[in-house]
């Protein structure tokens, strides 16, 4: 089953200059899709289109087999925005934030345990480390037990330990909890190692497929020929 299908998608903010052009790809149930591309390639815009925040200039988007215009079951989709874009938008403690998106105390307790938030549950979100904030944002996205999780640059600003911890959580969700994951990241090595598919984007699709075949296309998109040789 395809949880996302994008067909010939074109988008422009001003109606003249296309940010995305003729983009097509799909995400099967259980996939871990890594999206890479240089700054300004349209990666975050693509997520906003999939979430229905923006409307395409042309083309079609399907979620769980339904046209996005007809899709209503948004609890099946979890979204983790860029941490740095929202860290000051969430006053209050971790517990208050989780309670604001989930009324089920048992579910909150489960998320606190699963994401190891017990020691920070009464702390202010703005006082947390980057890795802790990222786990809280993931907990909020998981509060409705979605089947599909979209993440926009979740590892930006995190140290190596925090990145490894966060990725271990995502892999657990993907492999053991059967969540489909779509993740934008500049951490190309991590995505090549862990994702089941890679979408290399630079306004158009440069590459879509298995990680093993992605390196030369990623190097070309970033202007880094030979830079990723040996990365896997």
Short mmCIF file of C-alpha atoms in Angstrom, two decimals:
data_model
loop_
_atom_site.label_atom_id
_atom_site.label_comp_id
_atom_site.label_asym_id
_atom_site.label_seq_id
_atom_site.Cartn_x
_atom_site.Cartn_y
_atom_site.Cartn_z
CA UNK A 1 0.00 0.00 0.00
CA UNK A 2 1.27 3.46 -0.90
CA UNK A 3 0.90 5.86 2.02
CA UNK A 4 2.10 8.77 -0.16
CA UNK A 5 2.03 9.12 -3.92
CA UNK A 6 3.10 12.33 -5.65
CA UNK A 7 2.50 12.71 -9.39
CA UNK A 8 3.99 15.43 -11.60
CA UNK A 9 3.91 17.99 -8.78
CA UNK A 10 4.80 21.59 -9.61
CA UNK A 11 4.67 24.47 -7.13
CA UNK A 12 5.39 28.19 -7.21
CA UNK A 13 5.03 30.77 -4.43
CA UNK A 14 4.69 33.70 -6.84
CA UNK A 15 3.06 31.95 -9.80
CA UNK A 16 6.12 32.57 -11.99
CA UNK A 17 9.19 30.84 -10.59
CA UNK A 18 8.78 27.16 -9.83
CA UNK A 19 10.19 25.95 -6.50
CA UNK A 20 9.28 22.36 -7.42
CA UNK A 21 8.87 21.08 -10.95
CA UNK A 22 7.33 17.81 -12.19
CA UNK A 23 8.13 15.92 -8.97
CA UNK A 24 6.97 12.29 -8.79
CA UNK A 25 7.70 9.64 -6.15
CA UNK A 26 5.91 7.34 -3.71
CA UNK A 27 6.22 5.95 -0.20
CA UNK A 28 5.13 2.39 0.49
CA UNK A 29 3.82 1.31 3.89
CA UNK A 30 6.84 0.59 6.10
CA UNK A 31 9.29 2.64 4.02
CA UNK A 32 11.89 4.96 5.54
CA UNK A 33 12.36 7.65 2.89
CA UNK A 34 15.27 10.06 3.28
CA UNK A 35 14.97 13.36 1.39
CA UNK A 36 18.19 15.20 0.59
CA UNK A 37 19.11 18.19 -1.53
CA UNK A 38 20.90 21.55 -1.36
CA UNK A 39 19.43 24.61 0.36
CA UNK A 40 16.54 26.01 -1.66
CA UNK A 41 15.85 22.67 -3.35
CA UNK A 42 12.20 22.68 -2.21
CA UNK A 43 12.44 19.97 0.48
CA UNK A 44 10.48 21.72 3.24
CA UNK A 45 8.02 23.06 0.67
CA UNK A 46 7.39 19.48 -0.44
CA UNK A 47 6.50 18.43 3.11
CA UNK A 48 4.14 21.40 3.46
CA UNK A 49 2.39 20.34 0.24
CA UNK A 50 2.03 16.76 1.49
CA UNK A 51 0.57 18.11 4.75
CA UNK A 52 -1.93 20.28 2.86
CA UNK A 53 -0.44 23.55 4.14
CA UNK A 54 0.18 24.62 0.52
CA UNK A 55 -1.64 23.90 -2.73
CA UNK A 56 0.22 22.74 -5.84
CA UNK A 57 0.31 24.69 -9.07
CA UNK A 58 -0.24 21.40 -10.88
CA UNK A 59 0.04 17.68 -10.23
CA UNK A 60 -1.53 15.36 -7.68
CA UNK A 61 -0.84 14.18 -4.13
CA UNK A 62 -2.40 11.05 -2.64
CA UNK A 63 -2.37 10.05 1.03
CA UNK A 64 -3.34 6.46 1.81
CA UNK A 65 -4.87 6.19 -1.67
CA UNK A 66 -7.00 9.34 -1.43
CA UNK A 67 -6.48 12.63 -3.19
CA UNK A 68 -5.19 15.13 -0.67
CA UNK A 69 -8.20 17.38 -1.34
CA UNK A 70 -10.45 14.55 -0.12
CA UNK A 71 -8.23 13.27 2.70
CA UNK A 72 -9.68 13.92 6.17
CA UNK A 73 -8.04 11.39 8.49
CA UNK A 74 -5.08 13.54 9.56
CA UNK A 75 -4.58 11.57 12.77
CA UNK A 76 -2.87 9.00 10.54
CA UNK A 77 -0.12 11.55 9.83
CA UNK A 78 2.38 12.89 12.38
CA UNK A 79 4.57 15.93 11.69
CA UNK A 80 7.79 17.00 13.41
CA UNK A 81 8.69 20.55 12.27
CA UNK A 82 12.14 22.09 12.36
CA UNK A 83 12.99 22.49 16.03
CA UNK A 84 14.62 25.90 15.67
CA UNK A 85 11.48 27.27 14.01
CA UNK A 86 9.20 26.36 16.93
CA UNK A 87 11.32 26.23 20.09
CA UNK A 88 10.04 29.63 21.32
CA UNK A 89 6.46 28.92 20.24
CA UNK A 90 5.94 26.36 23.02
CA UNK A 91 5.82 28.00 26.45
CA UNK A 92 5.11 25.60 29.29
CA UNK A 93 6.40 22.32 30.61
CA UNK A 94 6.79 19.09 28.69
CA UNK A 95 3.78 17.65 30.52
CA UNK A 96 1.64 20.67 29.61
CA UNK A 97 2.65 20.42 25.96
CA UNK A 98 1.82 16.72 25.76
CA UNK A 99 -1.51 17.31 27.53
CA UNK A 100 -2.36 20.03 25.00
CA UNK A 101 -2.26 17.53 22.12
CA UNK A 102 -3.38 14.36 23.92
CA UNK A 103 -6.13 13.93 26.52
CA UNK A 104 -5.37 10.25 27.13
CA UNK A 105 -3.21 10.07 30.27
CA UNK A 106 -2.21 6.47 29.55
CA UNK A 107 -0.96 7.46 26.11
CA UNK A 108 1.03 10.34 27.60
CA UNK A 109 2.55 8.00 30.18
CA UNK A 110 3.46 5.56 27.40
CA UNK A 111 5.13 8.29 25.31
CA UNK A 112 7.05 9.58 28.34
CA UNK A 113 8.33 6.07 28.98
CA UNK A 114 9.00 5.18 25.33
CA UNK A 115 10.90 8.39 24.57
CA UNK A 116 12.64 8.54 27.97
CA UNK A 117 11.12 11.88 29.00
CA UNK A 118 10.46 11.03 32.65
CA UNK A 119 13.32 13.15 34.02
CA UNK A 120 12.28 16.24 32.05
CA UNK A 121 8.49 16.01 32.09
CA UNK A 122 8.14 18.94 34.53
CA UNK A 123 10.77 21.13 32.89
CA UNK A 124 10.12 24.10 30.61
CA UNK A 125 10.43 23.16 26.93
CA UNK A 126 12.58 26.22 26.20
CA UNK A 127 15.11 25.15 28.87
CA UNK A 128 15.74 21.71 27.36
CA UNK A 129 18.70 20.63 25.26
CA UNK A 130 18.24 20.27 21.51
CA UNK A 131 18.04 16.49 21.73
CA UNK A 132 15.45 16.66 24.52
CA UNK A 133 13.35 19.18 22.61
CA UNK A 134 13.44 16.96 19.54
CA UNK A 135 12.16 13.96 21.52
CA UNK A 136 9.32 16.10 22.92
CA UNK A 137 8.33 17.22 19.40
CA UNK A 138 8.36 13.58 18.32
CA UNK A 139 6.18 12.66 21.31
CA UNK A 140 3.67 15.32 20.26
CA UNK A 141 3.64 13.94 16.71
CA UNK A 142 3.10 10.41 18.04
CA UNK A 143 0.24 11.36 20.35
CA UNK A 144 -2.44 10.08 17.94
CA UNK A 145 -0.46 6.95 17.04
CA UNK A 146 -0.01 7.94 13.37
CA UNK A 147 0.92 5.46 10.65
CA UNK A 148 3.05 8.01 8.78
CA UNK A 149 5.61 10.38 10.34
CA UNK A 150 7.08 13.37 8.47
CA UNK A 151 10.20 15.01 9.92
CA UNK A 152 11.86 18.24 8.75
CA UNK A 153 15.58 18.38 9.65
CA UNK A 154 15.16 16.69 13.07
CA UNK A 155 18.90 16.36 13.73
CA UNK A 156 19.98 19.96 13.03
CA UNK A 157 22.02 21.37 15.91
CA UNK A 158 22.26 18.05 17.76
CA UNK A 159 25.53 16.48 18.89
CA UNK A 160 26.56 13.02 17.72
CA UNK A 161 25.19 11.27 20.82
CA UNK A 162 21.80 13.00 20.49
CA UNK A 163 21.65 12.19 16.76
CA UNK A 164 22.41 8.52 17.38
CA UNK A 165 19.81 8.34 20.16
CA UNK A 166 17.16 10.02 18.03
CA UNK A 167 17.88 7.82 15.02
CA UNK A 168 17.64 4.69 17.18
CA UNK A 169 14.13 5.80 18.18
CA UNK A 170 13.12 6.39 14.55
CA UNK A 171 14.48 3.00 13.49
CA UNK A 172 12.56 1.34 16.32
CA UNK A 173 9.37 3.09 15.19
CA UNK A 174 10.02 2.06 11.59
CA UNK A 175 11.09 -1.55 12.07
CA UNK A 176 9.28 -2.66 15.22
CA UNK A 177 6.20 -0.41 15.23
CA UNK A 178 5.78 -0.46 11.44
CA UNK A 179 5.62 3.32 11.05
CA UNK A 180 6.29 4.79 7.62
CA UNK A 181 8.83 7.60 7.89
CA UNK A 182 9.76 10.51 5.64
CA UNK A 183 12.74 12.52 6.87
CA UNK A 184 14.48 15.57 5.42
CA UNK A 185 18.11 15.88 6.49
CA UNK A 186 21.47 17.33 5.50
CA UNK A 187 23.06 14.42 7.38
CA UNK A 188 23.51 12.46 4.18
CA UNK A 189 25.64 9.71 5.70
CA UNK A 190 22.99 8.89 8.30
CA UNK A 191 20.24 8.67 5.69
CA UNK A 192 22.33 6.54 3.34
CA UNK A 193 22.96 4.18 6.25
CA UNK A 194 19.43 3.90 7.62
CA UNK A 195 16.83 4.88 4.99
CA UNK A 196 15.25 2.24 2.77
CA UNK A 197 14.85 4.76 -0.08
CA UNK A 198 16.43 8.10 -0.99
CA UNK A 199 14.80 11.04 -2.78
CA UNK A 200 17.40 13.53 -4.01
CA UNK A 201 15.67 16.81 -4.80
CA UNK A 202 16.90 19.97 -6.49
CA UNK A 203 13.66 21.55 -7.70
CA UNK A 204 13.26 18.40 -9.78
CA UNK A 205 13.83 14.79 -8.78
CA UNK A 206 17.53 14.01 -9.29
CA UNK A 207 17.23 10.48 -7.92
CA UNK A 208 14.63 8.23 -6.34
CA UNK A 209 15.45 4.68 -5.29
CA UNK A 210 17.71 2.49 -3.19
CA UNK A 211 20.43 4.23 -1.11
CA UNK A 212 23.19 2.27 -2.86
CA UNK A 213 22.57 4.06 -6.15
CA UNK A 214 22.13 7.56 -4.76
CA UNK A 215 25.66 8.78 -4.09
CA UNK A 216 26.68 10.09 -7.53
CA UNK A 217 23.35 11.91 -7.92
CA UNK A 218 23.67 13.49 -4.46
CA UNK A 219 27.23 14.60 -5.24
CA UNK A 220 26.06 16.18 -8.49
CA UNK A 221 23.13 17.96 -6.81
CA UNK A 222 25.44 19.42 -4.15
CA UNK A 223 28.36 20.04 -6.53
CA UNK A 224 30.54 17.67 -4.51
CA UNK A 225 31.73 15.10 -7.03
CA UNK A 226 33.78 12.41 -5.29
CA UNK A 227 33.09 13.85 -1.83
CA UNK A 228 30.88 10.97 -0.69
CA UNK A 229 33.06 8.20 -2.09
CA UNK A 230 33.07 5.39 0.46
CA UNK A 231 30.05 6.69 2.40
CA UNK A 232 27.44 4.01 3.04
#
